[in-house]
PDB file of C-alpha atoms in Angstrom:
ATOM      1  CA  UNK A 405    -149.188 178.949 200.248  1.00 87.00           C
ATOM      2  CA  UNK A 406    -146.074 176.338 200.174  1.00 85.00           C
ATOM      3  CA  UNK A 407    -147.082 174.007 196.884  1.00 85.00           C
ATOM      4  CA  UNK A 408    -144.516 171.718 195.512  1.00 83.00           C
ATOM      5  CA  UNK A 409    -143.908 173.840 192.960  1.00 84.00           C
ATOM      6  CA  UNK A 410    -143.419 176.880 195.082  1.00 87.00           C
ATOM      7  CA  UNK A 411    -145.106 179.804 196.634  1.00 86.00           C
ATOM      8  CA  UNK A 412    -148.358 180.815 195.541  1.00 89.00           C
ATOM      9  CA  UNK A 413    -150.393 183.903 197.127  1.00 90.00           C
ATOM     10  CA  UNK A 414    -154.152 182.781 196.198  1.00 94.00           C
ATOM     11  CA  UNK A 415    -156.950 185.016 196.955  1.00 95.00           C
ATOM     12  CA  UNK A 416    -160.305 185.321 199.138  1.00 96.00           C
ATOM     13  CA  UNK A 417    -162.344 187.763 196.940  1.00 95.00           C
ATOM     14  CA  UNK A 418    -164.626 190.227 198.831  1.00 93.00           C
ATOM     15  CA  UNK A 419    -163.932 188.766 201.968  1.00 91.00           C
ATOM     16  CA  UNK A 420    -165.338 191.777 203.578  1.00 89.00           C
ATOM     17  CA  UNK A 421    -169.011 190.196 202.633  1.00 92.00           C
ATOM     18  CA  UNK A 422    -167.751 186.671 203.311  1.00 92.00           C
ATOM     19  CA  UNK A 423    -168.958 184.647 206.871  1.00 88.00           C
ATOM     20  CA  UNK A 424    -166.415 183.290 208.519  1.00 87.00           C
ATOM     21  CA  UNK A 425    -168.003 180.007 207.210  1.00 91.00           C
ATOM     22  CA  UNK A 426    -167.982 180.767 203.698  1.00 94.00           C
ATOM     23  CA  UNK A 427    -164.336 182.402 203.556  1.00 93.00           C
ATOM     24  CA  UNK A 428    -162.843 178.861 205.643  1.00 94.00           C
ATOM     25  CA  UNK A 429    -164.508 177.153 202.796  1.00 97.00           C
ATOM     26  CA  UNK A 430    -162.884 179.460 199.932  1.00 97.00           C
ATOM     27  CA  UNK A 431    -159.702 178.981 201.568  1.00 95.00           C
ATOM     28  CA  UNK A 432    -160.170 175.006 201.410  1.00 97.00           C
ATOM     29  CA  UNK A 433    -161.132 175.480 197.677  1.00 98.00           C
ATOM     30  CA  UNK A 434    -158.071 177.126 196.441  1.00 96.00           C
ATOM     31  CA  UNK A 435    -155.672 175.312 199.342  1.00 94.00           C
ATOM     32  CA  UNK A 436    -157.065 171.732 197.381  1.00 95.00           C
ATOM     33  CA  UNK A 437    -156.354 173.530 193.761  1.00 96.00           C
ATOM     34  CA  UNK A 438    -153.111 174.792 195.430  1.00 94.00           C
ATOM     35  CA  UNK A 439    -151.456 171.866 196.045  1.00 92.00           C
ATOM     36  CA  UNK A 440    -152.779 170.312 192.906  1.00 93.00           C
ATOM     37  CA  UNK A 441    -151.501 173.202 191.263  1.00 92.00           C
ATOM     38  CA  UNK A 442    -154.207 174.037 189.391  1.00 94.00           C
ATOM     39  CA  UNK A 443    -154.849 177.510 190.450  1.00 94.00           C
ATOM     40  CA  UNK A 444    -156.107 179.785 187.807  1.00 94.00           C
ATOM     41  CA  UNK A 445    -155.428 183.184 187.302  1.00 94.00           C
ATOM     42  CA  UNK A 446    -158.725 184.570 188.985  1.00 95.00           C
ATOM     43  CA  UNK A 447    -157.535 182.613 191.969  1.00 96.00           C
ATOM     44  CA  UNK A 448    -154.328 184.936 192.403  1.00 93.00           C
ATOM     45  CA  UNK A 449    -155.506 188.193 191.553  1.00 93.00           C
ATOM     46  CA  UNK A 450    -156.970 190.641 193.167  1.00 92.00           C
ATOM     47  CA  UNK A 451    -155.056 190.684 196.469  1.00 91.00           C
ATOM     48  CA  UNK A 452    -155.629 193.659 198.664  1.00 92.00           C
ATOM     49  CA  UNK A 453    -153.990 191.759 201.810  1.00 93.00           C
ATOM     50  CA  UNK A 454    -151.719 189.171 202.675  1.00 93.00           C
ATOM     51  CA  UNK A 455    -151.305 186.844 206.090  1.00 93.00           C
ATOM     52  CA  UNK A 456    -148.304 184.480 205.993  1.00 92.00           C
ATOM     53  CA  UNK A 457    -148.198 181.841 208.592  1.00 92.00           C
ATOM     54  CA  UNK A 458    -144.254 180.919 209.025  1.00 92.00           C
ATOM     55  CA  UNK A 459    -145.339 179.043 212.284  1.00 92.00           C
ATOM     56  CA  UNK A 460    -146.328 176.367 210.040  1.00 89.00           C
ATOM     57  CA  UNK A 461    -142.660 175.489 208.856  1.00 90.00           C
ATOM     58  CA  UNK A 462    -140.997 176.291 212.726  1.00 91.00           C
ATOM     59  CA  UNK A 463    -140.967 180.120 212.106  1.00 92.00           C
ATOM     60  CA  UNK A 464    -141.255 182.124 215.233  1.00 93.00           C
ATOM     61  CA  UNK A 465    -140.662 186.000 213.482  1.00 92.00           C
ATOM     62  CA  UNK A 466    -140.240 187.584 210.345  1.00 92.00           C
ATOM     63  CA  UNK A 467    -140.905 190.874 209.215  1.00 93.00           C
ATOM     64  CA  UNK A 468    -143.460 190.933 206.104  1.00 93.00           C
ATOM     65  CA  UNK A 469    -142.383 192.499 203.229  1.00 93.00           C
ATOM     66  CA  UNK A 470    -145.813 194.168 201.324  1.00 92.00           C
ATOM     67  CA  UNK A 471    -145.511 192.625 197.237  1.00 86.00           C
ATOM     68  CA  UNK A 472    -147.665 194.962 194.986  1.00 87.00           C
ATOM     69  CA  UNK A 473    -150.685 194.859 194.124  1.00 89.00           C
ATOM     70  CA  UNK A 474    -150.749 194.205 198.353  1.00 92.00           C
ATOM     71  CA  UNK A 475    -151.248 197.340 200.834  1.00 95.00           C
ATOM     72  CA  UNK A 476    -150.541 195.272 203.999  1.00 95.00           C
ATOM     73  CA  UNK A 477    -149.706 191.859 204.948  1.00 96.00           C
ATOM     74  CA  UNK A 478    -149.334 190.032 208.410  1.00 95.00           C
ATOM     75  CA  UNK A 479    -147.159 187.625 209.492  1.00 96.00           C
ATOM     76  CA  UNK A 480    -147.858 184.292 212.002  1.00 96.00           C
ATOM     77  CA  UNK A 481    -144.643 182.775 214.291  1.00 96.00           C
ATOM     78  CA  UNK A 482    -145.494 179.168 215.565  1.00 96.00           C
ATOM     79  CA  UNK A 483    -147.177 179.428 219.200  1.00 96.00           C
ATOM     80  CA  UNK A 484    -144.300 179.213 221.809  1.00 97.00           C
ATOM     81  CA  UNK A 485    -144.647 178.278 225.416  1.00 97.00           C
ATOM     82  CA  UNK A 486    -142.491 180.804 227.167  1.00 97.00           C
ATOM     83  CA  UNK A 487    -142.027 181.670 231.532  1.00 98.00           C
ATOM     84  CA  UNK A 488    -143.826 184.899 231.979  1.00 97.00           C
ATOM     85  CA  UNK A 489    -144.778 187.081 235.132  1.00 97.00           C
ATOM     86  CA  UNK A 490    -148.642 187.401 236.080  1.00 95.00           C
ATOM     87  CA  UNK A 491    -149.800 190.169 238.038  1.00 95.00           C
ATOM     88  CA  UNK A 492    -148.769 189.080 241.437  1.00 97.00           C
ATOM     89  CA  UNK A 493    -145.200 188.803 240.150  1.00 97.00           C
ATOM     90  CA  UNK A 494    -145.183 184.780 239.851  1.00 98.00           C
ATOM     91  CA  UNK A 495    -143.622 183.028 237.053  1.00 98.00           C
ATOM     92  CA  UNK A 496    -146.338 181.325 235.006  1.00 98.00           C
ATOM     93  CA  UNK A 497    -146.318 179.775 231.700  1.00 97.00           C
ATOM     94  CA  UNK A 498    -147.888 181.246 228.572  1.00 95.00           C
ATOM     95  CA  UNK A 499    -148.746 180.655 225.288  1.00 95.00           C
ATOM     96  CA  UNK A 500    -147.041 183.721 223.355  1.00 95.00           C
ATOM     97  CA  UNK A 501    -147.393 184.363 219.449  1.00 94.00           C
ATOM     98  CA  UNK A 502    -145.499 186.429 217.770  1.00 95.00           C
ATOM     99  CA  UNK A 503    -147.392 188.579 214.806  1.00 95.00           C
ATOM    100  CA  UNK A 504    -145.602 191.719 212.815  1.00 95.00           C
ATOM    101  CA  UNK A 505    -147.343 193.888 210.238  1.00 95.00           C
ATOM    102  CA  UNK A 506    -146.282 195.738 207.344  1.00 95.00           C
ATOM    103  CA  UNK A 507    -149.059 198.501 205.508  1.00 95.00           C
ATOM    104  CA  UNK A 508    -148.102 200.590 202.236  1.00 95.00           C
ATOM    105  CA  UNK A 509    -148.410 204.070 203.816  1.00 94.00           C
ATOM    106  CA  UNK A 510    -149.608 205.933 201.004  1.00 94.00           C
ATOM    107  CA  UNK A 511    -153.169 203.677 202.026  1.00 94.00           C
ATOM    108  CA  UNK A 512    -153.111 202.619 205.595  1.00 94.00           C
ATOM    109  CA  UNK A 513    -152.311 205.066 208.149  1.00 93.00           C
ATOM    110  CA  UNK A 514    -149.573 203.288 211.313  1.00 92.00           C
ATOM    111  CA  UNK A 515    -152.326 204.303 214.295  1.00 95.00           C
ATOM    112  CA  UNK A 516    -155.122 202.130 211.185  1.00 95.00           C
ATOM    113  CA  UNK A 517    -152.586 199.242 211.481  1.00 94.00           C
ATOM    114  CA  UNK A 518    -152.120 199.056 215.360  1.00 95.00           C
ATOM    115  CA  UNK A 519    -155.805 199.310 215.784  1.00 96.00           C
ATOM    116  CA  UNK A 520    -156.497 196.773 213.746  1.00 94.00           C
ATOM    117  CA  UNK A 521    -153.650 195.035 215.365  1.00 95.00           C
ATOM    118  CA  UNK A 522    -155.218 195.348 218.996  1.00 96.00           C
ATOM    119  CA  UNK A 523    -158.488 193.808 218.049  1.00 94.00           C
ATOM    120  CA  UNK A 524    -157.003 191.011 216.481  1.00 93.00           C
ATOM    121  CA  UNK A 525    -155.053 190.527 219.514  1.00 94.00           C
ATOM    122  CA  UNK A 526    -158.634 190.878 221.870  1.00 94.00           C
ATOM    123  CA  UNK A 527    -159.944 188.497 219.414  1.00 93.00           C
ATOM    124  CA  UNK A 528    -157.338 186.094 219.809  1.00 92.00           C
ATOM    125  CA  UNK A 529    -157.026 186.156 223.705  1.00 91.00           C
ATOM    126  CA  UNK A 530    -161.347 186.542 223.738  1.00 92.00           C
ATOM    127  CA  UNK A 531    -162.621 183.899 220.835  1.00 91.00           C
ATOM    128  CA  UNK A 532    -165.961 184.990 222.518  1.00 91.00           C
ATOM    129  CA  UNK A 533    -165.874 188.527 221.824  1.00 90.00           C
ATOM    130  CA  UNK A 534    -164.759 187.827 217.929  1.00 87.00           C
ATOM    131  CA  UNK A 535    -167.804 184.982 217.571  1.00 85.00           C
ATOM    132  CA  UNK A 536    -170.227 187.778 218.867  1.00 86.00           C
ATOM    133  CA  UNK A 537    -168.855 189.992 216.449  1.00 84.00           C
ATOM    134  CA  UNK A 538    -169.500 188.075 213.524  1.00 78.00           C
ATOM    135  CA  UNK A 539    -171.751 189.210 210.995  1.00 64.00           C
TER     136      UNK A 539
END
């Protein structure tokens, strides 16, 4: 998270057990202490995972580099509207977003990461398919 005072790398505990309800609120909780800068130490540790949105500040790629205690952490480009072929070879316009992973291999296998990697991309193109999958 960019505070005024700098990066911070709060934590969603247990989000595994979390709706997708409860962890948007958790993430509005610490976002609000965040910028305040008022996180506690609870707040920021504890982090299994990291996701880094650089689209926010213009970023398009970056390649995430994994900070212990992390195993893995993603990273968001901003949406770009780029020319691309459909399947009848026209030139059509789409919404592209660029996403790059990085996973300690000592816990998370490469074929873990680019399943997990697929679905979030199926969930992204199909909102549908990740609402029905909600817990």
């Amino acid at each position: 998270m960019d505070t005024p005072e700098g990066l911070v790398v709060p934590c969603v505990k247990n989000v595994q057990s979390l709706s997708i309800f409860e962890i948007a609120a958790e993430m509005n909780r610490l976002q609000t202490l965040g910028l305040a800068g008022k996180l506690g130490v609870e707040d920021l540790s504890g982090v299994t995972f990291s996701l880094s949105n650089v689209g926010t500040i213009g970023g398009t790629y970056t390649k995430p580099v994994i900070m212990p205690p992390n195993v893995a952490i993603g990273a968001l480009g901003k949406i770009q509207v780029l020319p691309r072929f459909d399947s009848e070879g026209a030139v059509t316009k789409a919404h592209v977003l660029n996403v790059s992973w990085s996973a300690d291999h000592r816990v998370i296998d490469g074929a873990t990461m680019a399943r997990f990697s697929n679905l979030w991309k199926q969930y992204l193109e199909d909102p549908l398919t990740f609402v029905l999958d909600l817990k």
